[in-house]
Amino acid sequence: MIKPIKVTPLDDYVLELTMSDMTIKKFNVKPFLNKGKFKELMDINLFRQARISFDAIEWPNGVDIDPDLLI
């Protein structure tokens, strides 16, 4: 299974993902920012704290993006 091994938050609520097969992908988080706890990620300082946790992308507020959405 291809999974993210590095995440870099970019401007405009985009994540740059380095995948385990060494490809680089961009994932736009903007479509999620009007849903539930994702609204908290509109705080750019919180958004920039994205990290990898168990193959998902996660933030300190508990919001995460399932790895199946990232592929």
XYZ file of N, CA, C and O in Angstrom:
284
model
N 0.837 -1.189 0.000
C 0.000 0.000 0.000
C 0.882 1.253 0.000
O 1.808 1.357 0.800
N 0.596 2.150 -0.887
C 1.314 3.421 -0.930
C 0.736 4.318 0.152
O -0.477 4.450 0.285
N 1.631 4.936 0.924
C 1.183 5.775 2.038
C 2.063 7.015 2.126
O 3.180 7.035 1.616
N 1.558 8.050 2.789
C 2.373 9.254 2.942
C 3.495 9.025 3.951
O 3.298 8.376 4.983
N 4.677 9.539 3.632
C 5.800 9.434 4.567
C 6.279 10.814 5.025
O 7.049 10.921 5.971
N 5.806 11.861 4.323
C 6.160 13.225 4.708
C 5.028 14.149 4.285
O 4.463 13.984 3.205
N 4.707 15.113 5.142
C 3.686 16.102 4.806
C 4.264 17.494 5.029
O 4.924 17.755 6.030
N 4.014 18.359 4.050
C 4.445 19.753 4.135
C 3.240 20.635 3.840
O 2.731 20.622 2.708
N 2.751 21.368 4.836
C 1.650 22.300 4.580
C 2.132 23.473 3.716
O 3.184 24.055 3.988
N 1.383 23.771 2.678
C 1.695 24.876 1.781
C 0.649 25.975 1.956
O -0.325 25.808 2.682
N 0.849 27.072 1.244
C -0.130 28.156 1.266
C -1.455 27.678 0.690
O -1.515 26.691 -0.040
N -2.490 28.407 1.013
C -3.820 28.182 0.449
C -4.402 26.809 0.808
O -5.129 26.218 0.013
N -4.034 26.301 1.984
C -4.602 25.059 2.525
C -4.379 23.842 1.623
O -5.267 23.028 1.411
N -3.169 23.746 1.131
C -2.754 22.598 0.325
C -1.651 21.870 1.080
O -0.793 22.491 1.705
N -1.701 20.544 1.036
C -0.653 19.717 1.631
C 0.180 19.105 0.515
O -0.378 18.574 -0.461
N 1.488 19.183 0.648
C 2.374 18.457 -0.262
C 2.757 17.171 0.436
O 3.282 17.193 1.551
N 2.475 16.060 -0.209
C 2.708 14.742 0.370
C 3.794 14.011 -0.396
O 3.719 13.896 -1.622
N 4.783 13.529 0.324
C 5.748 12.611 -0.257
C 5.241 11.218 0.096
O 5.036 10.898 1.270
N 5.029 10.413 -0.932
C 4.463 9.079 -0.733
C 5.582 8.040 -0.632
O 6.730 8.308 -0.997
N 5.230 6.871 -0.134
C 6.224 5.819 0.094
C 6.887 5.346 -1.203
O 7.975 4.780 -1.161
N 6.257 5.584 -2.349
C 6.889 5.242 -3.629
C 7.682 6.434 -4.182
O 8.089 6.435 -5.332
N 7.872 7.459 -3.328
C 8.648 8.668 -3.601
C 7.981 9.631 -4.595
O 8.611 10.557 -5.065
N 6.723 9.410 -4.919
C 6.003 10.399 -5.714
C 5.596 11.547 -4.799
O 5.478 11.383 -3.582
N 5.382 12.695 -5.398
C 4.937 13.883 -4.679
C 3.512 14.179 -5.127
O 3.239 14.227 -6.333
N 2.617 14.348 -4.155
C 1.219 14.665 -4.461
C 0.837 15.931 -3.727
O 1.387 16.232 -2.672
N -0.128 16.622 -4.276
C -0.705 17.776 -3.587
C -2.149 17.428 -3.248
O -2.872 16.856 -4.071
N -2.542 17.754 -2.016
C -3.903 17.472 -1.556
C -4.511 18.780 -1.069
O -4.000 19.404 -0.140
N -5.595 19.191 -1.695
C -6.273 20.432 -1.353
C -7.257 20.183 -0.208
O -8.215 19.426 -0.360
N -7.046 20.847 0.910
C -7.904 20.667 2.088
C -9.089 21.639 2.066
O -10.060 21.436 2.781
N -9.045 22.660 1.214
C -10.099 23.688 1.189
C -11.525 23.131 1.117
O -12.395 23.641 1.821
N -11.815 22.102 0.318
C -13.194 21.606 0.256
C -13.719 21.060 1.600
O -14.923 20.922 1.773
N -12.834 20.762 2.533
C -13.238 20.205 3.820
C -13.421 21.272 4.894
O -13.954 20.989 5.959
N -12.949 22.494 4.641
C -12.872 23.519 5.678
C -14.222 24.050 6.153
O -14.279 24.788 7.119
N -15.303 23.675 5.509
C -16.624 24.117 5.963
C -17.383 23.003 6.674
O -18.578 23.104 6.890
N -16.671 21.948 7.079
C -17.303 20.782 7.698
C -16.784 20.560 9.121
O -15.578 20.436 9.329
N -17.680 20.510 10.080
C -17.359 20.122 11.456
C -16.084 20.728 11.998
O -15.827 21.921 11.873
N -15.260 19.863 12.617
C -14.013 20.317 13.230
C -12.973 20.775 12.214
O -12.019 21.452 12.563
N -13.179 20.441 10.943
C -12.264 20.937 9.906
C -12.265 22.461 9.858
O -11.277 23.069 9.454
N -13.369 23.094 10.284
C -13.444 24.560 10.296
C -12.309 25.158 11.116
O -11.826 26.241 10.815
N -11.880 24.443 12.163
C -10.789 24.927 13.017
C -9.483 25.064 12.243
O -8.608 25.845 12.615
N -9.344 24.314 11.158
C -8.111 24.365 10.361
C -8.005 25.645 9.539
O -6.962 25.907 8.937
N -9.056 26.464 9.530
C -8.960 27.767 8.875
C -7.962 28.655 9.612
O -7.446 29.611 9.032
N -7.656 28.308 10.864
C -6.556 28.958 11.589
C -5.269 28.426 10.959
O -4.896 27.263 11.156
N -4.609 29.262 10.175
C -3.445 28.816 9.398
C -2.338 28.262 10.293
O -1.613 27.350 9.889
N -2.221 28.782 11.510
C -1.203 28.256 12.430
C -1.502 26.812 12.811
O -0.588 25.992 12.926
N -2.760 26.488 13.004
C -3.148 25.101 13.293
C -2.957 24.245 12.045
O -2.408 23.143 12.115
N -3.379 24.753 10.888
C -3.231 23.998 9.639
C -1.780 23.588 9.416
O -1.499 22.464 8.993
N -0.862 24.483 9.713
C 0.562 24.216 9.478
C 1.148 23.171 10.436
O 2.307 22.788 10.274
N 0.374 22.713 11.382
C 0.848 21.692 12.318
C 0.498 20.271 11.864
O 0.582 19.318 12.633
N 0.136 20.116 10.610
C -0.195 18.790 10.067
C 0.985 17.840 10.254
O 2.144 18.225 10.125
N 0.665 16.592 10.564
C 1.689 15.566 10.745
C 1.118 14.218 10.296
O -0.091 14.060 10.146
N 1.999 13.266 10.111
C 1.575 11.910 9.746
C 1.395 11.103 11.031
O 2.239 11.135 11.925
N 0.281 10.400 11.080
C -0.014 9.534 12.218
C -0.729 8.290 11.696
O -1.841 8.383 11.167
N -0.082 7.145 11.817
C -0.659 5.881 11.351
C -1.151 5.974 9.901
O -2.277 5.615 9.587
N -0.330 6.503 9.028
C -0.597 6.618 7.589
C -1.640 7.684 7.242
O -1.939 7.882 6.079
N -2.227 8.338 8.222
C -3.190 9.414 7.988
C -2.496 10.755 8.226
O -1.413 10.809 8.796
N -3.136 11.823 7.800
C -2.675 13.164 8.131
C -3.518 13.625 9.306
O -4.753 13.511 9.281
N -2.873 14.155 10.330
C -3.565 14.501 11.566
C -3.107 15.872 12.056
O -1.982 16.283 11.799
N -4.003 16.538 12.773
C -3.703 17.824 13.400
C -3.910 17.705 14.905
O -4.623 16.813 15.364
N -3.312 18.614 15.677
C -3.427 18.546 17.136
C -4.861 18.619 17.674
O -5.120 18.178 18.791
N -5.808 19.151 16.902
C -7.190 19.230 17.368
C -7.964 17.932 17.156
O -9.157 17.865 17.405
N -7.287 16.889 16.660
C -7.924 15.586 16.480
C -8.485 15.342 15.099
O -8.930 14.237 14.792
N -8.471 16.332 14.234
C -8.940 16.157 12.856
C -7.916 15.326 12.094
O -6.709 15.494 12.272
N -8.426 14.408 11.273
C -7.505 13.635 10.448
C -8.116 13.360 9.078
O -9.320 13.502 8.893
N -7.261 13.024 8.147
C -7.687 12.653 6.795
C -7.245 11.217 6.562
O -6.053 10.894 6.664
N -8.201 10.382 6.259
C -7.968 8.968 6.028
C -6.996 8.772 4.862
O -7.100 9.456 3.845
N -6.044 7.834 5.003
C -5.086 7.626 3.922
C -5.716 7.231 2.591
O -5.155 7.498 1.534
N -6.888 6.601 2.610
C -7.557 6.231 1.353
C -7.932 7.460 0.527
O -8.001 7.377 -0.700
N -8.182 8.596 1.179
C -8.499 9.826 0.445
C -7.262 10.453 -0.186
O -7.376 11.247 -1.108
N -6.103 10.104 0.332
C -4.864 10.734 -0.111
C -4.285 10.101 -1.373
O -3.416 10.678 -2.005
N -4.745 8.926 -1.716
C -4.173 8.181 -2.850
C -4.877 8.545 -4.142
O -5.986 8.826 -4.221
